[in-house]
mmCIF file of N, CA and C in Angstrom:
data_model
loop_
_atom_site.group_PDB
_atom_site.id
_atom_site.type_symbol
_atom_site.label_atom_id
_atom_site.label_comp_id
_atom_site.label_asym_id
_atom_site.label_seq_id
_atom_site.Cartn_x
_atom_site.Cartn_y
_atom_site.Cartn_z
ATOM 1 N N MET A 1 16.345 28.290 -9.163
ATOM 2 C CA MET A 1 15.003 27.786 -9.377
ATOM 3 C C MET A 1 14.114 28.339 -8.259
ATOM 4 N N ASN A 2 12.962 28.751 -8.689
ATOM 5 C CA ASN A 2 12.037 29.253 -7.669
ATOM 6 C C ASN A 2 11.152 28.108 -7.157
ATOM 7 N N SER A 3 10.377 28.387 -6.159
ATOM 8 C CA SER A 3 9.592 27.356 -5.502
ATOM 9 C C SER A 3 8.503 26.753 -6.425
ATOM 10 N N VAL A 4 7.959 27.542 -7.323
ATOM 11 C CA VAL A 4 6.932 27.031 -8.250
ATOM 12 C C VAL A 4 7.524 25.966 -9.161
ATOM 13 N N THR A 5 8.716 26.167 -9.602
ATOM 14 C CA THR A 5 9.379 25.183 -10.471
ATOM 15 C C THR A 5 9.633 23.895 -9.725
ATOM 16 N N ILE A 6 10.058 24.039 -8.486
ATOM 17 C CA ILE A 6 10.331 22.826 -7.655
ATOM 18 C C ILE A 6 9.012 22.065 -7.454
ATOM 19 N N TYR A 7 7.951 22.749 -7.147
ATOM 20 C CA TYR A 7 6.653 22.078 -6.946
ATOM 21 C C TYR A 7 6.177 21.404 -8.217
ATOM 22 N N LEU A 8 6.395 22.039 -9.353
ATOM 23 C CA LEU A 8 5.993 21.425 -10.638
ATOM 24 C C LEU A 8 6.814 20.182 -10.884
ATOM 25 N N LEU A 9 8.103 20.220 -10.607
ATOM 26 C CA LEU A 9 8.916 19.025 -10.811
ATOM 27 C C LEU A 9 8.530 17.897 -9.891
ATOM 28 N N LEU A 10 8.254 18.239 -8.635
ATOM 29 C CA LEU A 10 7.753 17.211 -7.691
ATOM 30 C C LEU A 10 6.452 16.593 -8.108
ATOM 31 N N ALA A 11 5.522 17.435 -8.573
ATOM 32 C CA ALA A 11 4.242 16.944 -9.073
ATOM 33 C C ALA A 11 4.421 16.043 -10.299
ATOM 34 N N PHE A 12 5.313 16.441 -11.186
ATOM 35 C CA PHE A 12 5.582 15.654 -12.386
ATOM 36 C C PHE A 12 6.139 14.273 -12.013
ATOM 37 N N PHE A 13 7.114 14.242 -11.106
ATOM 38 C CA PHE A 13 7.702 12.976 -10.712
ATOM 39 C C PHE A 13 6.694 12.119 -9.939
ATOM 40 N N ALA A 14 5.867 12.693 -9.117
ATOM 41 C CA ALA A 14 4.835 11.931 -8.430
ATOM 42 C C ALA A 14 3.833 11.339 -9.403
ATOM 43 N N ALA A 15 3.456 12.129 -10.413
ATOM 44 C CA ALA A 15 2.516 11.627 -11.440
ATOM 45 C C ALA A 15 3.175 10.500 -12.242
ATOM 46 N N LEU A 16 4.449 10.624 -12.518
ATOM 47 C CA LEU A 16 5.167 9.617 -13.276
ATOM 48 C C LEU A 16 5.257 8.316 -12.510
ATOM 49 N N ILE A 17 5.566 8.411 -11.213
ATOM 50 C CA ILE A 17 5.615 7.196 -10.368
ATOM 51 C C ILE A 17 4.238 6.582 -10.286
ATOM 52 N N LEU A 18 3.206 7.370 -10.089
ATOM 53 C CA LEU A 18 1.859 6.828 -10.000
ATOM 54 C C LEU A 18 1.450 6.167 -11.308
ATOM 55 N N TYR A 19 1.811 6.749 -12.442
ATOM 56 C CA TYR A 19 1.476 6.165 -13.755
ATOM 57 C C TYR A 19 2.137 4.780 -13.859
ATOM 58 N N PHE A 20 3.433 4.652 -13.545
ATOM 59 C CA PHE A 20 4.099 3.370 -13.678
ATOM 60 C C PHE A 20 3.566 2.338 -12.703
ATOM 61 N N GLN A 21 3.157 2.756 -11.515
ATOM 62 C CA GLN A 21 2.586 1.817 -10.553
ATOM 63 C C GLN A 21 1.232 1.288 -11.034
ATOM 64 N N ILE A 22 0.461 2.156 -11.637
ATOM 65 C CA ILE A 22 -0.852 1.727 -12.203
ATOM 66 C C ILE A 22 -0.629 0.787 -13.361
ATOM 67 N N GLN A 23 0.336 1.068 -14.205
ATOM 68 C CA GLN A 23 0.620 0.192 -15.343
ATOM 69 C C GLN A 23 1.085 -1.184 -14.840
ATOM 70 N N LYS A 24 1.914 -1.199 -13.825
ATOM 71 C CA LYS A 24 2.382 -2.447 -13.249
ATOM 72 C C LYS A 24 1.230 -3.267 -12.671
ATOM 73 N N LEU A 25 0.334 -2.608 -11.978
ATOM 74 C CA LEU A 25 -0.823 -3.257 -11.347
ATOM 75 C C LEU A 25 -1.759 -3.811 -12.429
ATOM 76 N N THR A 26 -2.060 -3.031 -13.458
ATOM 77 C CA THR A 26 -2.981 -3.512 -14.473
ATOM 78 C C THR A 26 -2.353 -4.671 -15.273
ATOM 79 N N LYS A 27 -1.061 -4.649 -15.469
ATOM 80 C CA LYS A 27 -0.401 -5.786 -16.175
ATOM 81 C C LYS A 27 -0.508 -7.045 -15.284
ATOM 82 N N LYS A 28 -0.320 -6.888 -13.997
ATOM 83 C CA LYS A 28 -0.406 -8.020 -13.107
ATOM 84 C C LYS A 28 -1.828 -8.598 -13.091
ATOM 85 N N LEU A 29 -2.817 -7.711 -13.071
ATOM 86 C CA LEU A 29 -4.201 -8.175 -13.097
ATOM 87 C C LEU A 29 -4.561 -8.844 -14.402
ATOM 88 N N ASP A 30 -4.002 -8.315 -15.523
ATOM 89 C CA ASP A 30 -4.238 -8.964 -16.810
ATOM 90 C C ASP A 30 -3.600 -10.330 -16.873
ATOM 91 N N ASP A 31 -2.404 -10.485 -16.305
ATOM 92 C CA ASP A 31 -1.739 -11.775 -16.335
ATOM 93 C C ASP A 31 -2.430 -12.794 -15.435
ATOM 94 N N GLU A 32 -2.727 -12.392 -14.201
ATOM 95 C CA GLU A 32 -3.345 -13.310 -13.259
ATOM 96 C C GLU A 32 -4.848 -13.452 -13.467
ATOM 97 N N GLY A 33 -5.467 -12.368 -13.858
ATOM 98 C CA GLY A 33 -6.907 -12.344 -13.988
ATOM 99 C C GLY A 33 -7.568 -11.995 -12.703
ATOM 100 N N ALA A 34 -8.414 -10.995 -12.732
ATOM 101 C CA ALA A 34 -9.102 -10.552 -11.526
ATOM 102 C C ALA A 34 -10.305 -11.456 -11.242
ATOM 103 N N VAL A 35 -10.916 -12.002 -12.284
ATOM 104 C CA VAL A 35 -12.135 -12.780 -12.129
ATOM 105 C C VAL A 35 -11.866 -14.104 -11.411
ATOM 106 N N PRO A 36 -10.792 -14.850 -11.736
ATOM 107 C CA PRO A 36 -10.594 -16.094 -11.027
ATOM 108 C C PRO A 36 -10.361 -15.895 -9.513
ATOM 109 N N ALA A 37 -9.703 -14.813 -9.136
ATOM 110 C CA ALA A 37 -9.539 -14.551 -7.695
ATOM 111 C C ALA A 37 -10.865 -14.319 -7.014
ATOM 112 N N TYR A 38 -11.749 -13.600 -7.710
ATOM 113 C CA TYR A 38 -13.102 -13.344 -7.176
ATOM 114 C C TYR A 38 -13.879 -14.647 -7.075
ATOM 115 N N GLN A 39 -13.751 -15.496 -8.107
ATOM 116 C CA GLN A 39 -14.485 -16.747 -8.081
ATOM 117 C C GLN A 39 -13.979 -17.648 -6.970
ATOM 118 N N LYS A 40 -12.644 -17.597 -6.724
ATOM 119 C CA LYS A 40 -12.101 -18.401 -5.647
ATOM 120 C C LYS A 40 -12.655 -17.975 -4.300
ATOM 121 N N ALA A 41 -12.736 -16.670 -4.099
ATOM 122 C CA ALA A 41 -13.278 -16.146 -2.855
ATOM 123 C C ALA A 41 -14.758 -16.527 -2.712
ATOM 124 N N ALA A 42 -15.513 -16.476 -3.815
ATOM 125 C CA ALA A 42 -16.922 -16.859 -3.757
ATOM 126 C C ALA A 42 -17.101 -18.309 -3.455
ATOM 127 N N GLN A 43 -16.261 -19.156 -3.992
ATOM 128 C CA GLN A 43 -16.331 -20.591 -3.701
ATOM 129 C C GLN A 43 -16.016 -20.876 -2.234
ATOM 130 N N GLU A 44 -15.080 -20.144 -1.706
ATOM 131 C CA GLU A 44 -14.705 -20.317 -0.289
ATOM 132 C C GLU A 44 -15.864 -19.940 0.615
ATOM 133 N N VAL A 45 -16.533 -18.845 0.298
ATOM 134 C CA VAL A 45 -17.679 -18.430 1.067
ATOM 135 C C VAL A 45 -18.788 -19.456 0.993
ATOM 136 N N LEU A 46 -19.042 -19.995 -0.195
ATOM 137 C CA LEU A 46 -20.088 -21.015 -0.320
ATOM 138 C C LEU A 46 -19.740 -22.266 0.447
ATOM 139 N N GLN A 47 -18.473 -22.646 0.469
ATOM 140 C CA GLN A 47 -18.083 -23.839 1.236
ATOM 141 C C GLN A 47 -18.282 -23.584 2.727
ATOM 142 N N ASN A 48 -18.003 -22.390 3.168
ATOM 143 C CA ASN A 48 -18.214 -22.082 4.572
ATOM 144 C C ASN A 48 -19.681 -22.049 4.932
ATOM 145 N N LEU A 49 -20.510 -21.593 4.007
ATOM 146 C CA LEU A 49 -21.954 -21.580 4.265
ATOM 147 C C LEU A 49 -22.513 -22.988 4.293
ATOM 148 N N ASN A 50 -21.931 -23.875 3.512
ATOM 149 C CA ASN A 50 -22.393 -25.265 3.485
ATOM 150 C C ASN A 50 -22.002 -26.037 4.741
ATOM 151 N N ASN A 51 -21.067 -25.520 5.473
ATOM 152 C CA ASN A 51 -20.638 -26.208 6.680
ATOM 153 C C ASN A 51 -21.722 -26.104 7.757
ATOM 154 N N ALA A 52 -22.402 -27.175 7.993
ATOM 155 C CA ALA A 52 -23.572 -27.157 8.875
ATOM 156 C C ALA A 52 -23.182 -27.024 10.326
ATOM 157 N N GLU A 53 -21.942 -27.280 10.693
ATOM 158 C CA GLU A 53 -21.546 -27.186 12.070
ATOM 159 C C GLU A 53 -21.358 -25.752 12.545
ATOM 160 N N LYS A 54 -20.960 -24.880 11.629
ATOM 161 C CA LYS A 54 -20.633 -23.507 11.999
ATOM 162 C C LYS A 54 -21.868 -22.654 12.203
ATOM 163 N N TYR A 55 -22.930 -22.935 11.482
ATOM 164 C CA TYR A 55 -24.116 -22.079 11.540
ATOM 165 C C TYR A 55 -24.758 -22.100 12.915
ATOM 166 N N PRO A 56 -24.994 -23.261 13.543
ATOM 167 C CA PRO A 56 -25.564 -23.216 14.906
ATOM 168 C C PRO A 56 -24.656 -22.497 15.916
ATOM 169 N N LYS A 57 -23.372 -22.683 15.805
ATOM 170 C CA LYS A 57 -22.464 -22.001 16.694
ATOM 171 C C LYS A 57 -22.557 -20.483 16.523
ATOM 172 N N PHE A 58 -22.619 -20.069 15.254
ATOM 173 C CA PHE A 58 -22.785 -18.668 14.940
ATOM 174 C C PHE A 58 -24.063 -18.101 15.516
ATOM 175 N N CYS A 59 -25.164 -18.851 15.401
ATOM 176 C CA CYS A 59 -26.477 -18.415 15.934
ATOM 177 C C CYS A 59 -26.401 -18.329 17.458
ATOM 178 N N ASN A 60 -25.709 -19.285 18.088
ATOM 179 C CA ASN A 60 -25.593 -19.276 19.532
ATOM 180 C C ASN A 60 -24.823 -18.047 20.042
ATOM 181 N N VAL A 61 -23.804 -17.677 19.290
ATOM 182 C CA VAL A 61 -23.018 -16.461 19.664
ATOM 183 C C VAL A 61 -23.920 -15.247 19.547
ATOM 184 N N ILE A 62 -24.692 -15.161 18.496
ATOM 185 C CA ILE A 62 -25.609 -14.038 18.323
ATOM 186 C C ILE A 62 -26.647 -14.019 19.447
ATOM 187 N N GLN A 63 -27.193 -15.168 19.776
ATOM 188 C CA GLN A 63 -28.186 -15.216 20.862
ATOM 189 C C GLN A 63 -27.583 -14.751 22.166
ATOM 190 N N LYS A 64 -26.347 -15.159 22.451
ATOM 191 C CA LYS A 64 -25.700 -14.731 23.715
ATOM 192 C C LYS A 64 -25.510 -13.224 23.733
ATOM 193 N N LYS A 65 -25.080 -12.665 22.587
ATOM 194 C CA LYS A 65 -24.920 -11.198 22.528
ATOM 195 C C LYS A 65 -26.226 -10.468 22.720
ATOM 196 N N ILE A 66 -27.291 -11.017 22.126
ATOM 197 C CA ILE A 66 -28.607 -10.400 22.277
ATOM 198 C C ILE A 66 -29.062 -10.464 23.765
ATOM 199 N N ASN A 67 -28.838 -11.610 24.391
ATOM 200 C CA ASN A 67 -29.216 -11.765 25.796
ATOM 201 C C ASN A 67 -28.414 -10.796 26.654
ATOM 202 N N THR A 68 -27.111 -10.617 26.356
ATOM 203 C CA THR A 68 -26.301 -9.675 27.119
ATOM 204 C C THR A 68 -26.836 -8.263 26.951
ATOM 205 N N LEU A 69 -27.156 -7.870 25.750
ATOM 206 C CA LEU A 69 -27.701 -6.554 25.504
ATOM 207 C C LEU A 69 -29.028 -6.372 26.260
ATOM 208 N N ARG A 70 -29.866 -7.415 26.221
ATOM 209 C CA ARG A 70 -31.163 -7.364 26.863
ATOM 210 C C ARG A 70 -30.995 -7.179 28.392
ATOM 211 N N GLN A 71 -30.049 -7.912 29.000
ATOM 212 C CA GLN A 71 -29.796 -7.768 30.407
ATOM 213 C C GLN A 71 -29.269 -6.401 30.758
ATOM 214 N N ASP A 72 -28.408 -5.857 29.911
ATOM 215 C CA ASP A 72 -27.909 -4.519 30.145
ATOM 216 C C ASP A 72 -29.019 -3.476 30.087
ATOM 217 N N ILE A 73 -29.935 -3.652 29.143
ATOM 218 C CA ILE A 73 -31.032 -2.716 29.028
ATOM 219 C C ILE A 73 -31.962 -2.829 30.226
ATOM 220 N N LEU A 74 -32.251 -4.041 30.660
ATOM 221 C CA LEU A 74 -33.201 -4.226 31.752
ATOM 222 C C LEU A 74 -32.624 -3.828 33.102
ATOM 223 N N PHE A 75 -31.406 -4.262 33.405
ATOM 224 C CA PHE A 75 -30.921 -4.150 34.756
ATOM 225 C C PHE A 75 -29.799 -3.154 34.979
ATOM 226 N N GLU A 76 -29.126 -2.743 33.942
ATOM 227 C CA GLU A 76 -27.975 -1.832 34.106
ATOM 228 C C GLU A 76 -28.315 -0.413 33.782
ATOM 229 N N ASP A 77 -29.566 -0.112 33.501
ATOM 230 C CA ASP A 77 -30.013 1.253 33.177
ATOM 231 C C ASP A 77 -29.176 1.817 32.028
ATOM 232 N N ALA A 78 -28.983 0.965 30.983
ATOM 233 C CA ALA A 78 -28.254 1.420 29.817
ATOM 234 C C ALA A 78 -29.037 2.526 29.090
ATOM 235 N N LEU A 79 -30.367 2.453 29.174
ATOM 236 C CA LEU A 79 -31.204 3.489 28.563
ATOM 237 C C LEU A 79 -31.993 4.147 29.688
ATOM 238 N N ASN A 80 -32.099 5.433 29.644
ATOM 239 C CA ASN A 80 -32.748 6.182 30.750
ATOM 240 C C ASN A 80 -34.279 6.183 30.670
ATOM 241 N N GLU A 81 -34.821 6.357 29.503
ATOM 242 C CA GLU A 81 -36.271 6.487 29.380
ATOM 243 C C GLU A 81 -36.932 5.154 29.141
ATOM 244 N N ALA A 82 -38.089 4.956 29.677
ATOM 245 C CA ALA A 82 -38.822 3.696 29.538
ATOM 246 C C ALA A 82 -39.188 3.418 28.107
ATOM 247 N N SER A 83 -39.571 4.466 27.341
ATOM 248 C CA SER A 83 -39.951 4.249 25.946
ATOM 249 C C SER A 83 -38.756 3.762 25.141
ATOM 250 N N ASP A 84 -37.555 4.287 25.427
ATOM 251 C CA ASP A 84 -36.372 3.814 24.742
ATOM 252 C C ASP A 84 -36.074 2.372 25.071
ATOM 253 N N LYS A 85 -36.297 1.996 26.334
ATOM 254 C CA LYS A 85 -36.082 0.618 26.747
ATOM 255 C C LYS A 85 -37.058 -0.334 26.008
ATOM 256 N N ASP A 86 -38.316 0.090 25.940
ATOM 257 C CA ASP A 86 -39.297 -0.742 25.273
ATOM 258 C C ASP A 86 -38.980 -0.909 23.779
ATOM 259 N N LYS A 87 -38.590 0.170 23.151
ATOM 260 C CA LYS A 87 -38.216 0.084 21.717
ATOM 261 C C LYS A 87 -37.019 -0.833 21.530
ATOM 262 N N ALA A 88 -36.023 -0.670 22.361
ATOM 263 C CA ALA A 88 -34.793 -1.497 22.256
ATOM 264 C C ALA A 88 -35.116 -2.949 22.503
ATOM 265 N N LEU A 89 -35.926 -3.224 23.489
ATOM 266 C CA LEU A 89 -36.293 -4.631 23.804
ATOM 267 C C LEU A 89 -37.113 -5.247 22.666
ATOM 268 N N ASP A 90 -38.028 -4.465 22.085
ATOM 269 C CA ASP A 90 -38.790 -4.960 20.952
ATOM 270 C C ASP A 90 -37.874 -5.285 19.777
ATOM 271 N N THR A 91 -36.941 -4.391 19.521
ATOM 272 C CA THR A 91 -36.019 -4.597 18.409
ATOM 273 C C THR A 91 -35.172 -5.849 18.655
ATOM 274 N N LEU A 92 -34.699 -6.022 19.881
ATOM 275 C CA LEU A 92 -33.922 -7.234 20.209
ATOM 276 C C LEU A 92 -34.748 -8.510 20.032
ATOM 277 N N GLU A 93 -35.986 -8.446 20.409
ATOM 278 C CA GLU A 93 -36.859 -9.640 20.277
ATOM 279 C C GLU A 93 -37.074 -9.964 18.784
ATOM 280 N N GLN A 94 -37.227 -8.931 17.951
ATOM 281 C CA GLN A 94 -37.402 -9.165 16.522
ATOM 282 C C GLN A 94 -36.132 -9.771 15.931
ATOM 283 N N ILE A 95 -34.972 -9.295 16.365
ATOM 284 C CA ILE A 95 -33.722 -9.842 15.868
ATOM 285 C C ILE A 95 -33.571 -11.289 16.329
ATOM 286 N N ARG A 96 -33.919 -11.558 17.597
ATOM 287 C CA ARG A 96 -33.822 -12.912 18.117
ATOM 288 C C ARG A 96 -34.724 -13.880 17.348
ATOM 289 N N ASP A 97 -35.929 -13.426 16.992
ATOM 290 C CA ASP A 97 -36.875 -14.264 16.254
ATOM 291 C C ASP A 97 -36.337 -14.572 14.827
ATOM 292 N N LYS A 98 -35.640 -13.607 14.252
ATOM 293 C CA LYS A 98 -35.096 -13.832 12.904
ATOM 294 C C LYS A 98 -33.956 -14.819 12.927
ATOM 295 N N VAL A 99 -33.181 -14.796 14.017
ATOM 296 C CA VAL A 99 -32.046 -15.725 14.124
ATOM 297 C C VAL A 99 -32.579 -17.115 14.431
#
């Protein structure tokens, strides 16, 4: 057997394995249903959003990160040019106001 025949056989077996794996996966999705799993994830996200205790903590973490970035820009010379510093500080202020 020459190398072309061996490559063709390998490609055929790889395609055959891939075909059976896809068939197995689609059968599993048909049995379990893809939509209920999506709905379950959506319900979990909504429950987490309704949790009023987590939102303020999340906002506080964001505020701390913004303040850290602001301090780095102002005092650590994270940006070299003054115009870049001004733009970055303005952007951080806008983000802080939105939060």
